[in-house]
Amino acid sequence: RRWLVGTVALALLLAACGGNDEGGGGTGGGEQQYKLTLIQGVKGDQFYVTMQCGAQEAAKAAGATLEVAAPDEFDASLQTPVVNAVVAKQPDAILVAPTDTQAMIPPLTQAKAAGIKLVFVDTTTENGAELAESEIASDNEEGGREAARTLAELTGGKGSVLVINVKPGISTTDARAKGFEEEIKKTPGLKYIGQEYSNDKPEIAASKATAALAAHPDLVGIFGTNLFSAEGAATGLRSAGASKKVKIVGFDAGPKQVEDLEQGIVQALIAQKPADIGKAGVEQAIAALKGEPVQKKIGTGFVVVTKDNMKDPDVQPFLYKSSC
């Protein structure tokens, strides 16, 4: 699926999760009604859908409008024309999850040069501190370390473990893999066999999981660094009849992952707080537009979800939504 630059890109621009969703009406009293756009990392990912829900609530509360756009795949070559099309519409601010730490610098630099305030949500670029008014994300390295600790406990600390990542060059998932690799070495009985890449496709993650199982009969654990990686790994293990033998810790808590957790196919989820990221993104964007102080970096943390605690009222808000 490739986007065509031009009318197709413009037509699809607002298709993500409801498309031209407005965050609210006028504020009354003559106060300026800011126009914001959220550019997600990829269309259809419940993490970004949940982020959108939080952003919409914050925009409505502030009397701002919020439009939403997303590429069909988590790919800089597809996100770039989306950014360009949004810039052409001249919103006051863009909340964006850059899909590559380097490749997204040129289009986002152009957006800033056009006078548009930028807030980075979830992911960032190598010069994010320079480009963005604020960068808002989970502590991804710590999330990876927590995944390693959880997997060490689940496996009894013996056997081979694998990371299924998205692709190199994504700030968040690279950090998760880094944290995992550093922490897993603290359990000498576990052999870290490296990472495979799924390109954000569950079917590729499934094949990587089954291939690893065939190559390493002592495979006891897999860490999926995002929603589609963990979901695909679970599917692969299920098809290989190895769901009970190999434990999975996934990052994110989409409906399918929560279902896998309930069925015992996935043993733990490192859930982020995407609604909080979206809410904070809108708040920081509006503060920047008003000339008020902004927080350059905001960490939103995460929660470890297991079958035992998934029904707890304190945990329920962190399970992702498929629609707002």
PDB file of N, CA and C in Angstrom, residues 76 80 98-109 124-127 131 168-171:
ATOM      1  N   ALA A  76       8.661   6.439   6.929  1.00  0.00           N
ATOM      2  CA  ALA A  76       8.922   7.864   6.687  1.00  0.00           C
ATOM      3  C   ALA A  76       8.533   8.283   5.275  1.00  0.00           C
ATOM      4  N   THR A  80       5.920  11.353   5.183  1.00  0.00           N
ATOM      5  CA  THR A  80       6.373  12.650   4.647  1.00  0.00           C
ATOM      6  C   THR A  80       5.296  13.359   3.819  1.00  0.00           C
ATOM      7  N   PRO A  98       7.017  11.210  14.828  1.00  0.00           N
ATOM      8  CA  PRO A  98       7.921  10.979  13.699  1.00  0.00           C
ATOM      9  C   PRO A  98       8.240   9.490  13.544  1.00  0.00           C
ATOM     10  N   THR A  99       8.182   9.006  12.302  1.00  0.00           N
ATOM     11  CA  THR A  99       8.384   7.578  12.063  1.00  0.00           C
ATOM     12  C   THR A  99       9.849   7.200  11.860  1.00  0.00           C
ATOM     13  N   ASP A 100      10.741   8.174  11.831  1.00  0.00           N
ATOM     14  CA  ASP A 100      12.170   7.892  11.697  1.00  0.00           C
ATOM     15  C   ASP A 100      12.944   9.043  12.323  1.00  0.00           C
ATOM     16  N   THR A 101      14.007   8.692  13.048  1.00  0.00           N
ATOM     17  CA  THR A 101      14.764   9.724  13.781  1.00  0.00           C
ATOM     18  C   THR A 101      15.509  10.674  12.856  1.00  0.00           C
ATOM     19  N   GLN A 102      15.817  10.237  11.625  1.00  0.00           N
ATOM     20  CA  GLN A 102      16.550  11.089  10.687  1.00  0.00           C
ATOM     21  C   GLN A 102      15.706  11.514   9.497  1.00  0.00           C
ATOM     22  N   ALA A 103      15.014  10.540   8.887  1.00  0.00           N
ATOM     23  CA  ALA A 103      14.312  10.822   7.625  1.00  0.00           C
ATOM     24  C   ALA A 103      13.186  11.838   7.771  1.00  0.00           C
ATOM     25  N   MET A 104      12.636  11.982   8.976  1.00  0.00           N
ATOM     26  CA  MET A 104      11.530  12.929   9.157  1.00  0.00           C
ATOM     27  C   MET A 104      12.012  14.341   9.492  1.00  0.00           C
ATOM     28  N   ILE A 105      13.327  14.529   9.621  1.00  0.00           N
ATOM     29  CA  ILE A 105      13.838  15.865   9.949  1.00  0.00           C
ATOM     30  C   ILE A 105      13.526  16.899   8.858  1.00  0.00           C
ATOM     31  N   PRO A 106      13.790  16.607   7.569  1.00  0.00           N
ATOM     32  CA  PRO A 106      13.528  17.635   6.542  1.00  0.00           C
ATOM     33  C   PRO A 106      12.074  18.104   6.467  1.00  0.00           C
ATOM     34  N   PRO A 107      11.073  17.202   6.385  1.00  0.00           N
ATOM     35  CA  PRO A 107       9.702  17.716   6.302  1.00  0.00           C
ATOM     36  C   PRO A 107       9.254  18.453   7.562  1.00  0.00           C
ATOM     37  N   LEU A 108       9.728  18.018   8.726  1.00  0.00           N
ATOM     38  CA  LEU A 108       9.329  18.686   9.962  1.00  0.00           C
ATOM     39  C   LEU A 108      10.060  20.020  10.128  1.00  0.00           C
ATOM     40  N   THR A 109      11.271  20.102   9.591  1.00  0.00           N
ATOM     41  CA  THR A 109      11.981  21.384   9.582  1.00  0.00           C
ATOM     42  C   THR A 109      11.224  22.393   8.721  1.00  0.00           C
ATOM     43  N   THR A 124      10.423  10.680  18.412  1.00  0.00           N
ATOM     44  CA  THR A 124      11.095  11.964  18.213  1.00  0.00           C
ATOM     45  C   THR A 124      12.102  11.839  17.078  1.00  0.00           C
ATOM     46  N   THR A 125      12.838  12.905  16.815  1.00  0.00           N
ATOM     47  CA  THR A 125      13.923  12.894  15.843  1.00  0.00           C
ATOM     48  C   THR A 125      15.231  13.141  16.580  1.00  0.00           C
ATOM     49  N   GLU A 126      16.342  12.990  15.859  1.00  0.00           N
ATOM     50  CA  GLU A 126      17.644  13.197  16.502  1.00  0.00           C
ATOM     51  C   GLU A 126      17.808  14.619  17.018  1.00  0.00           C
ATOM     52  N   ASN A 127      17.138  15.575  16.369  1.00  0.00           N
ATOM     53  CA  ASN A 127      17.207  16.971  16.819  1.00  0.00           C
ATOM     54  C   ASN A 127      15.877  17.428  17.393  1.00  0.00           C
ATOM     55  N   LEU A 131      13.690  21.016  17.228  1.00  0.00           N
ATOM     56  CA  LEU A 131      12.509  21.170  16.369  1.00  0.00           C
ATOM     57  C   LEU A 131      11.215  21.373  17.154  1.00  0.00           C
ATOM     58  N   PRO A 168      14.918  -0.675  12.517  1.00  0.00           N
ATOM     59  CA  PRO A 168      15.874   0.267  13.103  1.00  0.00           C
ATOM     60  C   PRO A 168      15.488   1.710  12.792  1.00  0.00           C
ATOM     61  N   GLY A 169      15.867   2.615  13.701  1.00  0.00           N
ATOM     62  CA  GLY A 169      15.675   4.037  13.441  1.00  0.00           C
ATOM     63  C   GLY A 169      14.418   4.639  14.031  1.00  0.00           C
ATOM     64  N   ILE A 170      13.697   3.867  14.861  1.00  0.00           N
ATOM     65  CA  ILE A 170      12.519   4.398  15.557  1.00  0.00           C
ATOM     66  C   ILE A 170      12.934   4.644  17.006  1.00  0.00           C
ATOM     67  N   SER A 171      12.833   5.879  17.452  1.00  0.00           N
ATOM     68  CA  SER A 171      13.402   6.248  18.758  1.00  0.00           C
ATOM     69  C   SER A 171      12.844   5.406  19.896  1.00  0.00           C
TER      70      SER A 171
END
